[in-house]
């Protein structure tokens, strides 16, 4: 978990260099497509089947499958004993909050979640950064560094929040790919650049971006705002925005929150304040060791 | 034009008939998928039916040394892997995980969940060595499976472990052979073809990567020690015969190629000359001393233990001191966390290839000069050694041990180990 701290602090800020593979808007997802993976008759396989595939139509891949792994990277599969606690946390901090605040209940995630959740044990290293998550074409989310996610060794609330912010970030991409947001969003600040690593989070916030990575593209900006807002408590969010000295920067961020909030409410019937509360409760419970 | 059309039709019909009547002899009698499935079945049967498991001779890449990964395939998808190396902190470690066969790049065996012994070789969060954990199956027999790393193309061999031997005991035997062939002070090995020594000398064996100087460059060849010798990462090219697996012959005088017995690696032919040139400690082996030497040995150990209460790691050795042109009778031990090395010096002279004469100088380093008069038996042993000895070794190829037999009194002798 120590390494995870480093990743999350150094990583998520600079490193959401996440090569979120460009999310093409033409890739409509067929939510009714039923996933029928190869049978995994192990106890873990059966638990995953009954907990993810049957209720949410999500195929969880925890065993190594090189067919969709980047051969140029050194990666390893997750440690098997860490998979179930991790997935329970996924359920609690990602899936359950959406189900609880959506009028559609469990059907919401069954319709909108990724169809495949791929778990990788190690980080995926880039030049100077590490990829923690990857969303591909609304179909698959890959999560890395599972081998650092050892609840028994102790995981702080902040570490949990940061880890699952990645998950919410990726899911934000999927929601956007299903239904686009108002194109005016990209005009609030503009100034998107591939050279986003040249400034740090604090400097980015002064410019009206919630993180340095948010500056990389409007699609990233949108899901960064969403993921930060719903995984930070009200106090944490106020502390974060309160640390910004530029009023213009604060105003830009608040405008973006408004667009994101309207989008989630109007498009999916999700109140992001309710969602934030559900996630906050879940993160606190997991941090206290309650996974059920 | 009509004529051309007529001929064209004729040619077309003839071609059709030829094509339809021609019978091809299939290259393989089975379909590709059947062949791969059969290979999987064959491999699975071989892996799961070995009672003592399999030894995977694993190389990370073409520059790395080899590692032994001992595998028990306990079911169609369950494997237990044991190892002891720097990635396990040099502790014996066992880890269970799963494996599968797939057809992702030809027939592949994939260790598809994290194993604490195998996957650290590939884990970027550890040393980022970039090793493989998926292997293309090249060939299968009941006793050996040839694999190739899927990412690095490294040749990896799995040897069936014969006999009823535990995995840790198996690794201990490998370690013993490593000591015999490649411990400190081990000689270089000269390539011999058809009884004639060549210019090619395999040196630097302690690093597990041989260096061989040629006219144009130094070639580096990784290898892995086996139960009876070693296996090169790839066949050598110096002999022109492609030797790869070398094993000790019956009198331990050479490492002989399994593939081409006319290719051998030999050690020093002048034992005394080799011994004289070493600077390592040749420790007296208390399990192999004549009664008179053993009595003095025990007296010295006892005296050190009494005088330096709590001392540990006490040993006696013959040690070369090239800078002084002496050999010493060394008494070493650890006392109060300090290493004590006491030397008393001998002039020496080789008597042909298998004999040596020591002449006690009655001098030594400061510790030696002090202890020779205070440790019971130390001065007597020095006097006993001050004479001519015949030299013999159980391992002429590596001179791992040396037995010194007093020429004037063959009942006095002592065995030493490097």
XYZ file of C-alpha atoms in Angstrom, chain A residues 16-276:
261
model
C -3.741 10.188 -14.912
C -1.568 10.357 -17.918
C -3.854 7.577 -18.211
C -3.829 6.727 -21.744
C -7.563 6.690 -21.573
C -7.926 5.387 -24.990
C -9.801 7.951 -26.913
C -13.433 7.418 -26.336
C -15.070 7.527 -29.685
C -18.570 8.775 -29.571
C -19.640 6.430 -32.334
C -19.055 3.436 -30.164
C -22.519 2.975 -28.868
C -22.824 0.295 -26.264
C -25.427 -2.353 -26.458
C -26.474 -2.527 -22.854
C -28.509 -5.624 -23.453
C -25.549 -7.630 -24.652
C -25.208 -10.552 -22.326
C -21.729 -11.465 -21.231
C -21.070 -15.169 -21.131
C -17.477 -15.675 -20.111
C -15.611 -18.920 -20.000
C -16.649 -20.860 -16.937
C -14.470 -20.352 -13.879
C -15.534 -23.047 -11.471
C -13.293 -21.888 -8.634
C -14.933 -20.495 -5.514
C -13.779 -17.024 -6.512
C -15.042 -17.532 -10.054
C -18.470 -18.580 -8.820
C -18.641 -15.633 -6.432
C -17.761 -13.226 -9.228
C -20.388 -14.823 -11.436
C -23.137 -14.403 -8.872
C -22.021 -10.973 -7.692
C -21.070 -9.218 -10.920
C -22.090 -11.094 -14.052
C -25.587 -12.139 -13.129
C -26.821 -8.945 -11.436
C -24.810 -6.367 -13.402
C -23.752 -8.126 -16.582
C -20.108 -7.355 -15.815
C -17.464 -9.890 -16.733
C -14.616 -9.584 -14.255
C -11.288 -10.797 -15.595
C -8.720 -11.369 -12.888
C -6.707 -14.153 -14.510
C -4.065 -13.133 -16.991
C -5.314 -12.840 -20.544
C -2.680 -11.556 -22.900
C -5.065 -11.206 -25.818
C -6.050 -7.691 -24.799
C -2.943 -6.665 -22.857
C -0.363 -4.260 -24.230
C 2.600 -6.525 -25.084
C 5.044 -3.639 -24.836
C 4.436 -3.263 -21.110
C 5.604 -5.339 -18.207
C 2.479 -6.308 -16.302
C 1.533 -9.120 -13.959
C -1.802 -10.609 -12.860
C -3.298 -9.811 -9.464
C -2.639 -11.843 -6.363
C -5.704 -14.023 -6.126
C -6.321 -13.463 -2.423
C -6.581 -9.717 -2.997
C -9.196 -9.990 -5.743
C -12.303 -10.631 -3.657
C -11.694 -7.823 -1.125
C -10.964 -5.484 -3.994
C -14.131 -6.428 -5.861
C -16.192 -6.088 -2.702
C -14.836 -2.575 -2.446
C -15.687 -1.929 -6.088
C -19.199 -3.063 -5.352
C -19.499 -0.906 -2.278
C -17.857 2.309 -3.484
C -18.762 2.298 -7.154
C -21.753 0.131 -7.994
C -23.893 0.358 -4.859
C -23.877 4.177 -4.617
C -25.157 4.514 -8.200
C -27.765 1.826 -7.610
C -28.927 3.491 -4.417
C -29.425 6.969 -5.892
C -30.842 5.960 -9.260
C -34.555 5.395 -9.640
C -33.637 2.405 -11.752
C -31.857 0.724 -8.833
C -29.603 -2.154 -9.871
C -30.823 -1.862 -13.448
C -28.904 1.394 -13.833
C -25.536 -0.255 -13.479
C -26.701 -3.290 -15.416
C -27.472 -0.956 -18.296
C -24.624 1.503 -18.053
C -21.647 -0.148 -16.407
C -18.754 -1.432 -18.404
C -19.218 -4.938 -19.737
C -15.778 -6.020 -18.724
C -13.711 -5.167 -15.676
C -10.125 -6.262 -16.088
C -7.826 -6.395 -13.071
C -4.046 -6.118 -13.339
C -1.775 -6.682 -10.371
C 0.945 -4.177 -11.179
C 0.977 -0.607 -12.328
C 1.366 0.156 -16.021
C 4.398 2.365 -16.287
C 4.843 5.209 -18.721
C 7.776 7.573 -19.018
C 7.701 9.226 -15.615
C 4.208 8.192 -14.605
C 2.072 5.168 -13.975
C -1.309 4.334 -15.417
C -3.851 3.344 -12.782
C -6.910 2.902 -14.950
C -7.995 2.683 -18.520
C -11.422 2.958 -20.108
C -11.780 1.547 -23.570
C -14.662 2.310 -25.865
C -17.225 2.193 -23.122
C -16.859 -1.544 -23.033
C -13.987 -2.262 -20.719
C -12.383 -0.707 -17.690
C -8.926 -1.899 -16.707
C -7.730 -1.241 -13.177
C -4.067 -1.597 -12.254
C -2.031 -1.948 -9.017
C -4.485 -4.407 -7.449
C -1.514 -6.059 -5.720
C -1.039 -2.885 -3.680
C -4.660 -2.877 -2.564
C -4.277 -4.872 0.618
C -6.992 -3.902 3.071
C -5.497 -6.187 5.711
C -2.279 -4.184 5.575
C -4.295 -1.025 6.144
C -5.732 1.472 3.697
C -6.506 5.017 4.730
C -9.674 6.839 3.772
C -7.723 9.150 1.483
C -6.042 6.235 -0.241
C -9.395 4.563 -0.764
C -10.913 7.751 -2.081
C -8.109 8.301 -4.543
C -8.138 4.730 -5.741
C -11.844 4.729 -6.378
C -11.778 8.168 -7.879
C -10.022 6.427 -10.761
C -12.962 4.038 -11.025
C -15.474 6.899 -11.034
C -13.338 8.776 -13.534
C -13.407 5.818 -15.895
C -17.124 5.288 -15.432
C -17.656 8.973 -16.225
C -16.142 8.294 -19.640
C -18.590 5.490 -20.211
C -21.549 7.684 -19.293
C -20.281 10.376 -21.669
C -19.836 7.895 -24.429
C -23.425 6.793 -24.028
C -24.831 10.298 -23.947
C -22.792 13.386 -24.763
C -22.656 16.463 -22.588
C -23.228 20.088 -23.561
C -20.445 21.172 -25.899
C -20.411 24.564 -24.153
C -18.526 22.807 -21.361
C -15.323 22.951 -23.332
C -15.603 26.731 -23.660
C -15.695 27.456 -19.917
C -11.939 27.557 -19.710
C -10.716 26.204 -23.030
C -6.909 26.009 -23.045
C -6.723 22.234 -23.342
C -3.288 20.941 -24.170
C -1.370 17.712 -24.552
C 1.398 19.370 -22.542
C -0.631 19.027 -19.363
C 2.278 17.670 -17.318
C 4.042 21.036 -17.483
C 2.037 22.320 -14.508
C 0.977 20.753 -11.231
C -2.480 20.415 -9.711
C -2.276 23.653 -7.735
C -1.309 25.653 -10.788
C -4.036 23.962 -12.820
C -6.638 24.884 -10.206
C -5.675 28.534 -10.412
C -6.546 28.255 -14.103
C -9.930 26.664 -13.431
C -9.021 22.990 -13.826
C -9.556 20.610 -10.941
C -6.316 18.788 -11.744
C -3.403 19.048 -14.109
C -4.695 16.084 -16.049
C -8.058 17.792 -16.525
C -6.232 20.177 -18.822
C -5.443 17.413 -21.299
C -8.876 17.389 -22.995
C -12.421 18.514 -22.302
C -13.513 14.877 -21.976
C -10.947 14.390 -19.225
C -11.840 17.715 -17.648
C -15.481 16.650 -17.445
C -14.840 13.311 -15.762
C -12.174 14.760 -13.491
C -14.716 17.282 -12.187
C -17.262 14.482 -11.731
C -14.857 12.098 -10.008
C -13.373 14.702 -7.694
C -16.732 16.135 -6.743
C -18.426 12.862 -5.864
C -15.478 11.307 -4.032
C -14.627 14.356 -1.912
C -16.761 15.170 1.119
C -18.329 18.597 1.278
C -15.590 19.739 3.666
C -12.811 18.282 1.539
C -14.229 19.920 -1.557
C -14.496 23.273 0.203
C -10.915 22.924 1.422
C -9.786 22.141 -2.091
C -11.555 25.072 -3.717
C -10.708 27.292 -0.742
C -7.022 26.765 -1.426
C -7.373 28.390 -4.859
C -6.316 32.025 -4.715
C -7.700 33.010 -8.106
C -11.421 33.807 -7.887
C -11.632 33.250 -11.639
C -10.266 29.763 -11.144
C -12.880 29.004 -8.482
C -15.640 30.406 -10.664
C -14.580 28.276 -13.612
C -14.583 25.151 -11.487
C -17.996 25.971 -10.027
C -19.385 26.543 -13.519
C -18.057 23.161 -14.573
C -19.632 21.511 -11.530
C -22.952 23.034 -12.524
C -22.716 21.596 -16.049
C -21.738 18.180 -14.709
C -24.508 18.276 -12.129
C -27.131 19.206 -14.721
C -25.859 16.555 -17.098
C -26.065 13.811 -14.469
C -29.485 14.941 -13.322
C -31.048 15.609 -16.712
C -29.493 12.679 -18.529
C -29.422 9.954 -15.930
C -31.613 11.218 -13.109
C -28.685 11.173 -10.715
C -28.321 13.879 -8.086
C -24.572 14.180 -7.607
C -25.004 15.462 -4.043
C -26.887 12.283 -3.163
C -24.265 10.280 -4.999
C -21.471 12.032 -3.093
